[in-house]
C-alpha atoms as a printed R data frame, in Angstrom:
   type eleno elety resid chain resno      x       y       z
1  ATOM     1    CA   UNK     A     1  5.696  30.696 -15.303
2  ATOM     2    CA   UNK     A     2  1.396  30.518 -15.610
3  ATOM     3    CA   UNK     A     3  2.326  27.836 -17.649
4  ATOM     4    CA   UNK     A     4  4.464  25.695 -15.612
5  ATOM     5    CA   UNK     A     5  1.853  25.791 -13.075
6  ATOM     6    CA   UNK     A     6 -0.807  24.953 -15.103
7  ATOM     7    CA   UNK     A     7  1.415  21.721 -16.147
8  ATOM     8    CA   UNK     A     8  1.562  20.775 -12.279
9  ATOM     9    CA   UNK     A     9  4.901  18.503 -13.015
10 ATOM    10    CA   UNK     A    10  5.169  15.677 -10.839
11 ATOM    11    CA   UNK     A    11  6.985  16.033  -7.643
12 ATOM    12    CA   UNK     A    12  8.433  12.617  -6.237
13 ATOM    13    CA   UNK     A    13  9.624  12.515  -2.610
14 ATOM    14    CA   UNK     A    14 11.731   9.651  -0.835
15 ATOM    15    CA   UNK     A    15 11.815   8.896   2.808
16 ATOM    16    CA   UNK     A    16 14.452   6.587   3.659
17 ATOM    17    CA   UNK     A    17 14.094   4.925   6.700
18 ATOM    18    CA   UNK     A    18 15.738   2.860   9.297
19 ATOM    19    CA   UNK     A    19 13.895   2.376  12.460
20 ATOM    20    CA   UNK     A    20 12.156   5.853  12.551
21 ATOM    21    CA   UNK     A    21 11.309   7.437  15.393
22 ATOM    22    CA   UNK     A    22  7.515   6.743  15.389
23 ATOM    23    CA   UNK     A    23  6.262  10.366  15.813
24 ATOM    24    CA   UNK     A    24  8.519  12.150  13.625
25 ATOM    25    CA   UNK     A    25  8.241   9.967  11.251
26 ATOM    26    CA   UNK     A    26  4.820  10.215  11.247
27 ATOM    27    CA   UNK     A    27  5.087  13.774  11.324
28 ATOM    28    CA   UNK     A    28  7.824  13.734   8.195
29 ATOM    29    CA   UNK     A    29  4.977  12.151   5.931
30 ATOM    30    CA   UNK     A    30  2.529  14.257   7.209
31 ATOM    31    CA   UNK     A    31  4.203  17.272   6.134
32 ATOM    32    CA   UNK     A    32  4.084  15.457   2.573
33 ATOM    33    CA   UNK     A    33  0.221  15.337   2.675
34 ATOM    34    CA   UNK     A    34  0.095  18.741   3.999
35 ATOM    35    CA   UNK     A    35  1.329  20.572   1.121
36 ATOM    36    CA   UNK     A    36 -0.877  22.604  -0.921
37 ATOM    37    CA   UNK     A    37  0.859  21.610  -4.177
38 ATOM    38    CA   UNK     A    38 -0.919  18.212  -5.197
39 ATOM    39    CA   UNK     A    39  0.579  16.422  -7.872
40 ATOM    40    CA   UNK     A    40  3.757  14.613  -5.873
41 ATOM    41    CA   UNK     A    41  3.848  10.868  -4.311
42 ATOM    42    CA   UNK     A    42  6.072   9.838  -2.053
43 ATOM    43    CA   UNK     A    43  8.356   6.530  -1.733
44 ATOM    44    CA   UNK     A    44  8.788   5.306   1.667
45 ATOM    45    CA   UNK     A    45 11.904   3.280   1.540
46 ATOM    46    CA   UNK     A    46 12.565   0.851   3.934
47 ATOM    47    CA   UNK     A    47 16.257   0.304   4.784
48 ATOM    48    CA   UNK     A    48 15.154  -3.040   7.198
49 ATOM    49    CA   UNK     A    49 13.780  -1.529   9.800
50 ATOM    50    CA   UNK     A    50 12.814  -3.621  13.163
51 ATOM    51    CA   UNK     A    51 10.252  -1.240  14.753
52 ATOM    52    CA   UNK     A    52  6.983  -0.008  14.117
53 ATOM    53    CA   UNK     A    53  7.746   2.368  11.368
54 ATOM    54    CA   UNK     A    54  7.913  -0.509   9.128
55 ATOM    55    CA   UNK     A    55  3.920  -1.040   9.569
56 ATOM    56    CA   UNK     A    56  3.289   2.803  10.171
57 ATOM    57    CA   UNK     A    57  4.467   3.147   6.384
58 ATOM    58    CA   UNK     A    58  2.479  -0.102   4.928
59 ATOM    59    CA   UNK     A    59 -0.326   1.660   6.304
60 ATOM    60    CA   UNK     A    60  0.382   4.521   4.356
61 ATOM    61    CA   UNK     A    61  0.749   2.660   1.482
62 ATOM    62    CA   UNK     A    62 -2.057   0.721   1.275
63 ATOM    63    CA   UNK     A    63 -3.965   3.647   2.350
64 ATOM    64    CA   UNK     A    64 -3.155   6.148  -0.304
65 ATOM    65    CA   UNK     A    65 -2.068   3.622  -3.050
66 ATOM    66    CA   UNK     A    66 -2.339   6.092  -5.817
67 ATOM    67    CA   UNK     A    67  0.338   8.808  -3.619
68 ATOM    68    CA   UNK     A    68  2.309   6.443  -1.280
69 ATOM    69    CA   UNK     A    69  4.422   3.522  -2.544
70 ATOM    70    CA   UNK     A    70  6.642   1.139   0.420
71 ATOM    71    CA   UNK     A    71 10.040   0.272  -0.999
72 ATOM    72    CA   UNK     A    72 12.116  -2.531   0.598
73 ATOM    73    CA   UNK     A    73 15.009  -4.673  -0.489
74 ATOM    74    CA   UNK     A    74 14.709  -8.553  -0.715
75 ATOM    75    CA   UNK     A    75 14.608 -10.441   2.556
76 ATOM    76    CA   UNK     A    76 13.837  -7.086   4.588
77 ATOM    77    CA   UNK     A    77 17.937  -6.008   4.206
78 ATOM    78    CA   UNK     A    78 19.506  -3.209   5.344
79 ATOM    79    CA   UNK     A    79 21.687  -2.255   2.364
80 ATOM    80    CA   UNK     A    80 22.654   1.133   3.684
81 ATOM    81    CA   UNK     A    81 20.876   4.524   1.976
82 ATOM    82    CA   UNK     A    82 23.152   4.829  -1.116
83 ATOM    83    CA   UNK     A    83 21.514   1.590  -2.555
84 ATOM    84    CA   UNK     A    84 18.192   2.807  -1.279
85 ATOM    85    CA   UNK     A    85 18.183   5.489  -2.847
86 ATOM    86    CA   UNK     A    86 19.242   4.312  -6.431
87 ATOM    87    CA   UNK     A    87 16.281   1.323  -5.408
88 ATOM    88    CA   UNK     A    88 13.899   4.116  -4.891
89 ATOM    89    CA   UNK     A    89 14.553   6.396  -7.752
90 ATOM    90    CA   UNK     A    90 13.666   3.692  -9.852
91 ATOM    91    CA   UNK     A    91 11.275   1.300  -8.345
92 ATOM    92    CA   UNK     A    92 12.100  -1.541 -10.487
93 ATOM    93    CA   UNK     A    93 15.879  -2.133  -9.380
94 ATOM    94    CA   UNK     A    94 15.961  -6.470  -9.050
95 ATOM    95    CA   UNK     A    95 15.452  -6.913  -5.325
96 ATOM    96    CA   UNK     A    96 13.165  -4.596  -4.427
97 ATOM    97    CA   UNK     A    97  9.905  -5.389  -3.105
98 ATOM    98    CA   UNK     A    98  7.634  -2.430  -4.125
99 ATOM    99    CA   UNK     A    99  4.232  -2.459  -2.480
């Protein structure tokens, strides 16, 4: 067990989101930050949102570059969260606009 905390494995977590309710959404990523286990990042994935929470998680991106990645498909789509989610466990699926 000393040992698997002394490895500190990566912990990835994905917010998919579709016009997000600014203040819990803010509050959702915050929680992220707030942990006291470090080693994670986070995927914001965008499922075409039309509100702020589009920019609120850009700004977390380009922010905290080396925690926070912005996920989106092509053209700003919604695609529904099935294909978000197999867009954001990879990163790389063709399509995706990964900032």
């Amino acid at each position: 067990m000393v040992e698997q905390i002394n490895n500190k494995p990566l912990v990835s977590c994905i917010i998919i989101f579709l016009n997000g309710i600014e203040k819990f959404f803010i509050e959702a990523i915050e929680s992220i930050f707030a942990q006291t286990y470090d080693n994670w990042e986070l995927s914001l994935a965008d499922d075409g949102s039309t509100d702020e929470s589009t920019a609120i998680a850009l700004q977390y991106a380009q922010q905290h570059p080396d925690k926070v990645r912005y996920l989106e498909h092509e053209g700003h789509q919604n695609r529904g969260m099935s294909a978000r989610v197999r867009a954001s466990q990879s990163g790389l699926t063709q399509g995706i606009r990964r900032i």
